[in-house]
Amino acid sequence: MERSAVSARIRLTHPICPSRHFPSLQSPFLFPSSHSLSLKLSQNHVPLTSLSLLEAPSPLNPSATLSDSYSETVDLADIEWDNLGFGLQPTDYMYIMKCARGGTFSKGELQRFGNIELNPSAGILNYGQGLFEGLKAYRKQDGNILLFRPEENGLRMQVGAERMCMPSPTVEQFVEAVKDTVLANKRWVPPPGKGSLYIRPLLMGSGPVLGLAPSPEYTFLIYVSPVGNYFKEGLAPINLIVENELHRATPGGTGGVKTIGNYAAVLKAQSEAKAKGYSDVLYLDCVHKRYLEEVSSCNIFVVKGNVISTPAIKGTILPGITRKSIIDVARSQGFQVEERFVSVDELLDADEVFCTGTAVVVSPVGSITYLGKRVSYGDGIGVVSQQLYTVLTRLQMGLSADEMNWTVELR
């Protein structure tokens, strides 16, 4: 790809502060306007036209802006884009905003990515008072960047925060913070078709607390990392084993929110399954041990004829944003979608099975093993899985018209 100079005006809703952990690093956004800035970090270049990264100042922090004009040559980070896996690649900036108990979040800042300090008695460390979110940014063919339904993540974080007795950023604050973080790390957004920039917002009780109680202080933090496929199989079918002894969630618990403890609870069964050659674990409900719930970090769908069934959201299953999107896409494609109790017997009799999630998007299931019996679903990617994957990813990447109004474009 050819390099093209970009004349850009940046307005960030929050100030950029180099972290004390990286005193020798200088922010590329802090050059005086008289300097011509060229990021010569690799031979990977993205063609961009004249653009404004965020023209209007945010109403949330109108005074926290950096608006000097400068000329910029936009290059990509010097990494092997063709070999991205799903692992942490340290990037340039992270976003941090704090709030006292009983207060509201107000002013955040971008800092150089690095370690953070926590008191040993922080609520997140002692009592697991924390949530996280996950969403992605994609680079379009014209170089602009797309976010996928970030307001849904902001809404879900608010629901989870209420359950975990934490204050939460407003949806508007959440979305603006995501935008700022992505733009500050835009050289890490993979080229079109090479992957995505995974965005990880965290909300945690960061203040010290000894007795069991809500933390006196909370931190909202966002970091990002370029990623490829979540499963090593890529879009190839994965192999699941049904777990009928250990359980991911219980009625009245926190399975329906994205609290951090939900994920530590699946590590034992997942590790044992992977040691036996399976890709992941599918959990059953803990009451009847008969109805499907979800995979370790994915929602599950069962296809029979023109009907696509998925477990209903009843408090033990995370309301996935990709799940919600696939349901709408499937209905728009003429499928009948049912949200209900889905028994393991239906799973074993299905024409096709697939998983959904932010990390995996859509992952076809090649086989299910239950009580020692293995059931396979064809020799390759199912027709329905491929169809829904194609429709959704083309929308996420800006390759098709967004008639759902789901994407947010960063110019």
Short mmCIF file of C-alpha atoms in Angstrom, two decimals:
data_model
loop_
_atom_site.label_atom_id
_atom_site.label_comp_id
_atom_site.label_asym_id
_atom_site.label_seq_id
_atom_site.Cartn_x
_atom_site.Cartn_y
_atom_site.Cartn_z
CA MET A 1 0.00 0.00 0.00
CA GLU A 2 1.20 3.49 -0.73
CA ARG A 3 1.89 6.03 1.95
CA SER A 4 -0.16 9.19 1.97
CA ALA A 5 0.26 12.23 4.17
CA VAL A 6 -2.70 13.22 6.23
CA SER A 7 -3.49 16.67 7.42
CA ALA A 8 -5.46 16.07 10.62
CA ARG A 9 -6.97 18.03 13.46
CA ILE A 10 -7.31 16.05 16.68
CA ARG A 11 -9.79 16.83 19.40
CA LEU A 12 -9.67 14.35 22.24
CA THR A 13 -12.31 14.47 24.91
CA HIS A 14 -9.71 13.92 27.63
CA PRO A 15 -6.07 15.02 28.07
CA ILE A 16 -3.21 12.75 27.16
CA CYS A 17 -0.75 12.20 30.00
CA PRO A 18 2.48 10.21 29.54
CA SER A 19 2.55 7.63 32.33
CA ARG A 20 5.23 7.77 35.02
CA HIS A 21 6.00 4.19 34.07
CA PHE A 22 7.37 5.37 30.73
CA PRO A 23 9.19 8.63 31.50
CA SER A 24 11.39 8.33 28.43
CA LEU A 25 8.52 7.93 26.00
CA GLN A 26 7.04 10.98 24.38
CA SER A 27 3.47 11.08 23.14
CA PRO A 28 3.25 11.59 19.36
CA PHE A 29 0.28 13.84 20.05
CA LEU A 30 2.35 16.26 22.11
CA PHE A 31 4.54 17.66 19.34
CA PRO A 32 4.11 21.40 18.78
CA SER A 33 1.94 22.25 15.82
CA SER A 34 4.91 23.62 13.93
CA HIS A 35 6.45 20.16 13.68
CA SER A 36 5.68 17.78 10.84
CA LEU A 37 5.02 14.40 12.44
CA SER A 38 5.93 11.23 10.59
CA LEU A 39 5.52 7.86 12.32
CA LYS A 40 8.21 5.83 10.57
CA LEU A 41 7.75 2.66 12.56
CA SER A 42 7.25 0.16 9.79
CA GLN A 43 6.80 -0.32 6.10
CA ASN A 44 3.10 -0.96 6.58
CA HIS A 45 1.10 2.01 5.43
CA VAL A 46 -2.60 2.70 5.35
CA PRO A 47 -3.96 5.02 2.66
CA LEU A 48 -5.95 7.77 4.30
CA THR A 49 -7.52 10.86 2.87
CA SER A 50 -7.80 14.24 4.56
CA LEU A 51 -9.77 13.56 7.70
CA SER A 52 -10.78 14.85 11.09
CA LEU A 53 -10.34 12.32 13.89
CA LEU A 54 -12.94 13.82 16.17
CA GLU A 55 -13.87 17.27 15.00
CA ALA A 56 -16.29 18.38 17.67
CA PRO A 57 -15.19 18.74 21.29
CA SER A 58 -16.96 16.43 23.70
CA PRO A 59 -19.74 17.98 25.78
CA LEU A 60 -18.47 15.89 28.69
CA ASN A 61 -15.09 17.62 28.92
CA PRO A 62 -15.03 20.56 26.55
CA SER A 63 -11.89 22.00 28.11
CA ALA A 64 -9.83 18.84 27.79
CA THR A 65 -8.79 19.09 24.17
CA LEU A 66 -5.71 19.08 22.01
CA SER A 67 -6.58 20.77 18.75
CA ASP A 68 -3.35 22.03 17.17
CA SER A 69 -3.15 21.10 13.50
CA TYR A 70 -0.25 19.06 12.22
CA SER A 71 0.72 17.06 9.18
CA GLU A 72 0.89 13.33 9.82
CA THR A 73 2.07 10.33 7.84
CA VAL A 74 0.04 7.39 9.11
CA ASP A 75 1.93 4.09 9.29
CA LEU A 76 1.02 0.83 10.96
CA ALA A 77 2.96 -0.69 13.82
CA ASP A 78 5.82 -2.94 12.79
CA ILE A 79 4.43 -6.37 13.64
CA GLU A 80 3.60 -9.49 11.62
CA TRP A 81 -0.01 -8.76 10.74
CA ASP A 82 -0.42 -12.09 8.95
CA ASN A 83 0.41 -14.02 12.12
CA LEU A 84 -1.86 -12.40 14.68
CA GLY A 85 -3.25 -14.73 17.30
CA PHE A 86 -5.50 -13.87 20.22
CA GLY A 87 -2.92 -12.67 22.69
CA LEU A 88 -1.84 -9.43 24.32
CA GLN A 89 0.24 -7.10 22.16
CA PRO A 90 1.18 -4.03 24.24
CA THR A 91 0.11 -0.84 22.47
CA ASP A 92 0.67 2.87 23.07
CA TYR A 93 -2.07 4.23 25.33
CA MET A 94 -4.64 3.23 27.89
CA TYR A 95 -7.51 5.26 29.30
CA ILE A 96 -8.11 5.77 33.01
CA MET A 97 -10.97 7.46 34.89
CA LYS A 98 -11.64 7.31 38.64
CA CYS A 99 -14.64 7.81 40.89
CA ALA A 100 -15.28 7.74 44.65
CA ARG A 101 -18.03 5.56 46.11
CA GLY A 102 -21.32 7.41 45.88
CA GLY A 103 -19.92 9.80 43.28
CA THR A 104 -19.95 9.96 39.50
CA PHE A 105 -17.25 9.57 36.90
CA SER A 106 -16.23 12.90 35.41
CA LYS A 107 -12.73 13.38 34.00
CA GLY A 108 -10.49 10.72 32.49
CA GLU A 109 -7.16 10.74 30.74
CA LEU A 110 -5.06 8.80 28.27
CA GLN A 111 -1.80 7.49 29.70
CA ARG A 112 1.02 5.49 28.22
CA PHE A 113 0.18 1.80 28.42
CA GLY A 114 1.85 0.17 31.40
CA ASN A 115 1.42 -1.30 34.86
CA ILE A 116 -1.01 0.21 37.35
CA GLU A 117 -0.69 0.47 41.13
CA LEU A 118 -3.25 -1.07 43.48
CA ASN A 119 -3.40 -1.23 47.26
CA PRO A 120 -3.11 -4.87 48.42
CA SER A 121 -6.53 -4.48 50.05
CA ALA A 122 -8.21 -3.18 46.88
CA GLY A 123 -11.76 -4.46 46.46
CA ILE A 124 -10.94 -6.03 43.10
CA LEU A 125 -8.11 -8.10 44.61
CA ASN A 126 -9.83 -9.18 47.80
CA TYR A 127 -13.47 -9.56 46.88
CA GLY A 128 -13.54 -9.67 43.08
CA GLN A 129 -15.53 -6.46 42.72
CA GLY A 130 -14.98 -5.92 39.04
CA LEU A 131 -16.43 -6.14 35.53
CA PHE A 132 -15.01 -6.15 32.05
CA GLU A 133 -16.29 -5.63 28.54
CA GLY A 134 -15.02 -6.60 25.13
CA LEU A 135 -15.56 -5.00 21.73
CA LYS A 136 -13.65 -4.52 18.50
CA ALA A 137 -12.52 -1.89 16.03
CA TYR A 138 -11.98 -2.69 12.34
CA ARG A 139 -10.08 -0.79 9.68
CA LYS A 140 -11.98 -0.12 6.46
CA GLN A 141 -10.47 -0.18 3.00
CA ASP A 142 -10.34 3.63 2.99
CA GLY A 143 -8.38 3.64 6.27
CA ASN A 144 -11.20 4.86 8.48
CA ILE A 145 -12.00 2.84 11.61
CA LEU A 146 -15.31 1.26 12.60
CA LEU A 147 -16.58 0.41 16.07
CA PHE A 148 -19.35 -2.15 16.43
CA ARG A 149 -22.24 -1.25 18.74
CA PRO A 150 -20.16 0.34 21.53
CA GLU A 151 -23.25 1.77 23.21
CA GLU A 152 -24.46 -1.79 23.86
CA ASN A 153 -21.29 -2.50 25.84
CA GLY A 154 -21.80 0.71 27.81
CA LEU A 155 -25.36 -0.30 28.66
CA ARG A 156 -24.30 -3.81 29.67
CA MET A 157 -21.58 -2.40 31.93
CA GLN A 158 -24.17 -0.25 33.68
CA VAL A 159 -26.35 -3.29 34.35
CA GLY A 160 -23.38 -5.24 35.68
CA ALA A 161 -22.20 -2.34 37.82
CA GLU A 162 -25.59 -2.12 39.52
CA ARG A 163 -25.44 -5.84 40.32
CA MET A 164 -21.90 -5.50 41.72
CA CYS A 165 -22.63 -2.33 43.75
CA MET A 166 -20.36 -0.10 41.67
CA PRO A 167 -20.82 3.28 40.00
CA SER A 168 -20.51 3.18 36.23
CA PRO A 169 -19.65 5.66 33.49
CA THR A 170 -22.62 6.89 31.50
CA VAL A 171 -23.09 5.33 28.08
CA GLU A 172 -21.90 8.58 26.52
CA GLN A 173 -18.75 8.61 28.66
CA PHE A 174 -18.11 4.96 27.85
CA VAL A 175 -18.40 5.48 24.08
CA GLU A 176 -16.26 8.65 24.08
CA ALA A 177 -13.57 6.92 26.14
CA VAL A 178 -13.55 4.01 23.68
CA LYS A 179 -13.24 6.41 20.75
CA ASP A 180 -10.36 8.29 22.39
CA THR A 181 -8.48 5.09 23.20
CA VAL A 182 -8.86 3.67 19.70
CA LEU A 183 -7.77 6.90 18.01
CA ALA A 184 -4.74 7.19 20.29
CA ASN A 185 -3.77 3.63 19.27
CA LYS A 186 -4.88 3.79 15.66
CA ARG A 187 -1.56 2.51 14.28
CA TRP A 188 -2.36 -0.77 16.02
CA VAL A 189 -5.65 -1.31 14.17
CA PRO A 190 -4.83 -4.12 11.71
CA PRO A 191 -5.02 -3.60 7.94
CA PRO A 192 -8.35 -4.59 6.35
CA GLY A 193 -8.85 -8.34 6.52
CA LYS A 194 -5.90 -8.96 8.87
CA GLY A 195 -7.76 -8.88 12.18
CA SER A 196 -9.18 -6.29 14.54
CA LEU A 197 -8.27 -4.12 17.48
CA TYR A 198 -9.69 -5.79 20.58
CA ILE A 199 -10.89 -3.23 23.15
CA ARG A 200 -11.02 -4.24 26.81
CA PRO A 201 -12.83 -1.83 29.18
CA LEU A 202 -12.49 -2.66 32.89
CA LEU A 203 -14.45 -1.37 35.89
CA MET A 204 -13.01 -2.29 39.27
CA GLY A 205 -13.07 -1.51 42.94
CA SER A 206 -9.59 -0.03 43.24
CA GLY A 207 -9.87 1.51 46.71
CA PRO A 208 -8.67 -0.26 49.89
CA VAL A 209 -11.21 -2.23 51.90
CA LEU A 210 -10.55 -4.88 54.57
CA GLY A 211 -14.01 -5.94 55.71
CA LEU A 212 -16.47 -7.23 53.14
CA ALA A 213 -17.98 -4.03 51.70
CA PRO A 214 -18.08 -2.01 48.47
CA SER A 215 -14.78 -0.35 47.64
CA PRO A 216 -14.36 3.36 48.49
CA GLU A 217 -12.91 4.10 45.03
CA TYR A 218 -13.46 2.80 41.50
CA THR A 219 -11.34 2.83 38.36
CA PHE A 220 -12.58 2.63 34.78
CA LEU A 221 -9.76 1.57 32.47
CA ILE A 222 -9.52 0.72 28.77
CA TYR A 223 -6.64 -0.97 27.01
CA VAL A 224 -6.44 -2.40 23.49
CA SER A 225 -4.57 -5.07 21.57
CA PRO A 226 -4.56 -6.13 17.90
CA VAL A 227 -5.88 -9.68 17.56
CA GLY A 228 -6.54 -12.41 15.05
CA ASN A 229 -8.69 -15.51 15.57
CA TYR A 230 -9.71 -16.53 19.09
CA PHE A 231 -9.67 -20.27 18.38
CA LYS A 232 -6.57 -21.68 16.70
CA GLU A 233 -8.91 -23.34 14.20
CA GLY A 234 -9.94 -19.90 12.88
CA LEU A 235 -13.28 -20.25 11.09
CA ALA A 236 -12.75 -24.01 10.92
CA PRO A 237 -15.12 -26.10 13.08
CA ILE A 238 -14.30 -26.46 16.78
CA ASN A 239 -14.90 -29.51 18.97
CA LEU A 240 -16.79 -29.13 22.24
CA ILE A 241 -17.37 -31.39 25.21
CA VAL A 242 -20.48 -31.05 27.39
CA GLU A 243 -19.68 -30.59 31.09
CA ASN A 244 -22.30 -32.09 33.38
CA GLU A 245 -20.58 -31.93 36.77
CA LEU A 246 -19.04 -28.47 37.05
CA HIS A 247 -21.23 -25.43 36.42
CA ARG A 248 -20.56 -21.92 35.21
CA ALA A 249 -23.45 -20.11 36.93
CA THR A 250 -26.41 -20.59 39.26
CA PRO A 251 -29.86 -18.99 39.44
CA GLY A 252 -29.70 -15.77 41.44
CA GLY A 253 -25.95 -15.50 40.91
CA THR A 254 -23.91 -13.30 38.59
CA GLY A 255 -23.91 -15.42 35.42
CA GLY A 256 -25.97 -12.80 33.59
CA VAL A 257 -23.41 -10.00 34.04
CA LYS A 258 -19.83 -9.77 32.87
CA THR A 259 -18.15 -9.96 36.26
CA ILE A 260 -14.61 -11.25 36.38
CA GLY A 261 -15.36 -14.19 38.66
CA ASN A 262 -17.53 -15.85 36.02
CA TYR A 263 -14.48 -16.57 33.93
CA ALA A 264 -12.09 -17.89 36.59
CA ALA A 265 -14.79 -20.45 37.41
CA VAL A 266 -14.54 -22.09 33.98
CA LEU A 267 -10.77 -22.50 33.88
CA LYS A 268 -10.64 -25.94 35.52
CA ALA A 269 -13.12 -27.63 33.15
CA GLN A 270 -11.71 -25.76 30.16
CA SER A 271 -8.11 -26.78 30.94
CA GLU A 272 -9.09 -30.41 31.36
CA ALA A 273 -11.05 -30.35 28.10
CA LYS A 274 -8.17 -28.81 26.15
CA ALA A 275 -5.78 -31.38 27.57
CA LYS A 276 -8.02 -34.03 25.99
CA GLY A 277 -7.97 -32.31 22.61
CA TYR A 278 -11.26 -30.40 22.77
CA SER A 279 -11.51 -26.72 21.86
CA ASP A 280 -13.75 -25.71 24.76
CA VAL A 281 -16.55 -26.69 27.15
CA LEU A 282 -20.33 -26.39 26.82
CA TYR A 283 -22.14 -26.00 30.15
CA LEU A 284 -25.58 -27.27 31.17
CA ASP A 285 -27.96 -25.68 33.66
CA CYS A 286 -27.14 -26.57 37.26
CA VAL A 287 -30.72 -27.47 38.27
CA HIS A 288 -31.84 -30.07 35.72
CA LYS A 289 -28.43 -30.72 34.11
CA ARG A 290 -30.31 -30.99 30.85
CA TYR A 291 -30.60 -27.56 29.26
CA LEU A 292 -27.84 -25.75 27.38
CA GLU A 293 -26.39 -22.59 28.88
CA GLU A 294 -23.24 -21.38 27.12
CA VAL A 295 -19.67 -22.19 26.21
CA SER A 296 -16.92 -20.79 28.49
CA SER A 297 -17.03 -17.37 26.83
CA CYS A 298 -19.53 -17.79 23.99
CA ASN A 299 -23.25 -18.14 23.43
CA ILE A 300 -24.54 -21.27 21.66
CA PHE A 301 -26.97 -21.69 18.74
CA VAL A 302 -28.62 -24.87 17.41
CA VAL A 303 -29.90 -25.13 13.82
CA LYS A 304 -32.66 -27.51 12.72
CA GLY A 305 -34.10 -26.85 9.29
CA ASN A 306 -35.01 -23.17 9.05
CA VAL A 307 -35.21 -22.78 12.83
CA ILE A 308 -32.32 -21.42 14.89
CA SER A 309 -32.66 -21.93 18.64
CA THR A 310 -30.58 -20.41 21.43
CA PRO A 311 -30.93 -20.53 25.22
CA ALA A 312 -33.11 -17.75 26.60
CA ILE A 313 -31.58 -15.08 28.82
CA LYS A 314 -32.78 -16.05 32.30
CA GLY A 315 -30.10 -14.62 34.61
CA THR A 316 -27.48 -17.36 34.24
CA ILE A 317 -26.48 -16.61 30.64
CA LEU A 318 -24.61 -13.52 29.50
CA PRO A 319 -26.66 -11.37 27.10
CA GLY A 320 -24.02 -11.34 24.39
CA ILE A 321 -23.95 -8.41 21.99
CA THR A 322 -22.85 -10.65 19.12
CA ARG A 323 -25.65 -13.05 20.15
CA LYS A 324 -28.16 -10.20 19.95
CA SER A 325 -26.78 -9.12 16.58
CA ILE A 326 -26.83 -12.62 15.10
CA ILE A 327 -30.46 -13.06 16.14
CA ASP A 328 -31.39 -9.89 14.25
CA VAL A 329 -29.24 -10.83 11.24
CA ALA A 330 -30.72 -14.34 11.12
CA ARG A 331 -34.27 -13.00 11.17
CA SER A 332 -33.40 -10.53 8.42
CA GLN A 333 -32.14 -13.49 6.38
CA GLY A 334 -35.47 -15.32 6.70
CA PHE A 335 -34.67 -17.71 9.57
CA GLN A 336 -37.03 -18.36 12.45
CA VAL A 337 -35.17 -17.69 15.70
CA GLU A 338 -36.36 -19.05 19.03
CA GLU A 339 -35.03 -17.97 22.42
CA ARG A 340 -36.05 -20.71 24.86
CA PHE A 341 -34.85 -23.66 26.90
CA VAL A 342 -32.82 -25.88 24.55
CA SER A 343 -32.22 -29.44 25.72
CA VAL A 344 -29.03 -31.38 25.19
CA ASP A 345 -31.09 -33.92 23.20
CA GLU A 346 -31.91 -31.22 20.63
CA LEU A 347 -28.23 -30.39 20.43
CA LEU A 348 -27.37 -33.96 19.55
CA ASP A 349 -30.10 -34.03 16.87
CA ALA A 350 -29.20 -30.68 15.28
CA ASP A 351 -28.30 -30.07 11.65
CA GLU A 352 -25.73 -27.50 12.66
CA VAL A 353 -24.35 -25.82 15.78
CA PHE A 354 -22.37 -22.61 16.18
CA CYS A 355 -21.09 -20.26 18.89
CA THR A 356 -21.05 -16.46 18.98
CA GLY A 357 -19.06 -13.89 20.91
CA THR A 358 -17.04 -10.71 20.49
CA ALA A 359 -13.78 -12.62 20.32
CA VAL A 360 -14.95 -15.46 18.05
CA VAL A 361 -17.71 -13.57 16.14
CA VAL A 362 -19.23 -16.81 14.77
CA SER A 363 -17.52 -20.15 15.35
CA PRO A 364 -18.96 -23.30 13.74
CA VAL A 365 -19.03 -26.44 15.89
CA GLY A 366 -17.70 -29.58 14.21
CA SER A 367 -18.54 -32.02 16.97
CA ILE A 368 -20.11 -32.33 20.42
CA THR A 369 -19.12 -35.01 22.92
CA TYR A 370 -21.65 -35.82 25.65
CA LEU A 371 -21.32 -38.64 28.16
CA GLY A 372 -18.73 -40.29 25.96
CA LYS A 373 -20.81 -40.06 22.77
CA ARG A 374 -19.47 -37.92 19.94
CA VAL A 375 -21.82 -36.35 17.41
CA SER A 376 -20.39 -34.65 14.31
CA TYR A 377 -22.01 -31.99 12.13
CA GLY A 378 -20.74 -32.49 8.60
CA ASP A 379 -17.24 -32.16 7.19
CA GLY A 380 -16.77 -28.41 7.15
CA ILE A 381 -18.33 -25.09 7.96
CA GLY A 382 -22.12 -25.28 8.06
CA VAL A 383 -24.10 -23.34 5.47
CA VAL A 384 -25.98 -21.31 8.08
CA SER A 385 -22.85 -20.54 10.11
CA GLN A 386 -21.06 -19.35 6.98
CA GLN A 387 -24.01 -17.24 5.85
CA LEU A 388 -24.45 -15.46 9.18
CA TYR A 389 -20.70 -15.02 9.65
CA THR A 390 -20.36 -13.44 6.23
CA VAL A 391 -23.28 -11.05 6.67
CA LEU A 392 -22.16 -9.89 10.12
CA THR A 393 -18.44 -9.52 9.43
CA ARG A 394 -19.03 -7.65 6.17
CA LEU A 395 -21.12 -5.18 8.15
CA GLN A 396 -18.52 -4.92 10.94
CA MET A 397 -15.73 -4.28 8.42
CA GLY A 398 -17.66 -1.73 6.41
CA LEU A 399 -17.92 -3.95 3.32
CA SER A 400 -21.71 -3.75 3.18
CA ALA A 401 -24.26 -1.07 3.95
CA ASP A 402 -25.07 -0.70 7.64
CA GLU A 403 -28.85 -0.75 7.46
CA MET A 404 -28.98 -1.67 11.16
CA ASN A 405 -27.15 1.51 12.20
CA TRP A 406 -24.79 -0.58 14.33
CA THR A 407 -21.39 0.83 13.42
CA VAL A 408 -19.67 4.02 14.56
CA GLU A 409 -17.09 5.40 12.15
CA LEU A 410 -13.97 7.19 13.38
CA ARG A 411 -12.58 9.47 10.71
#
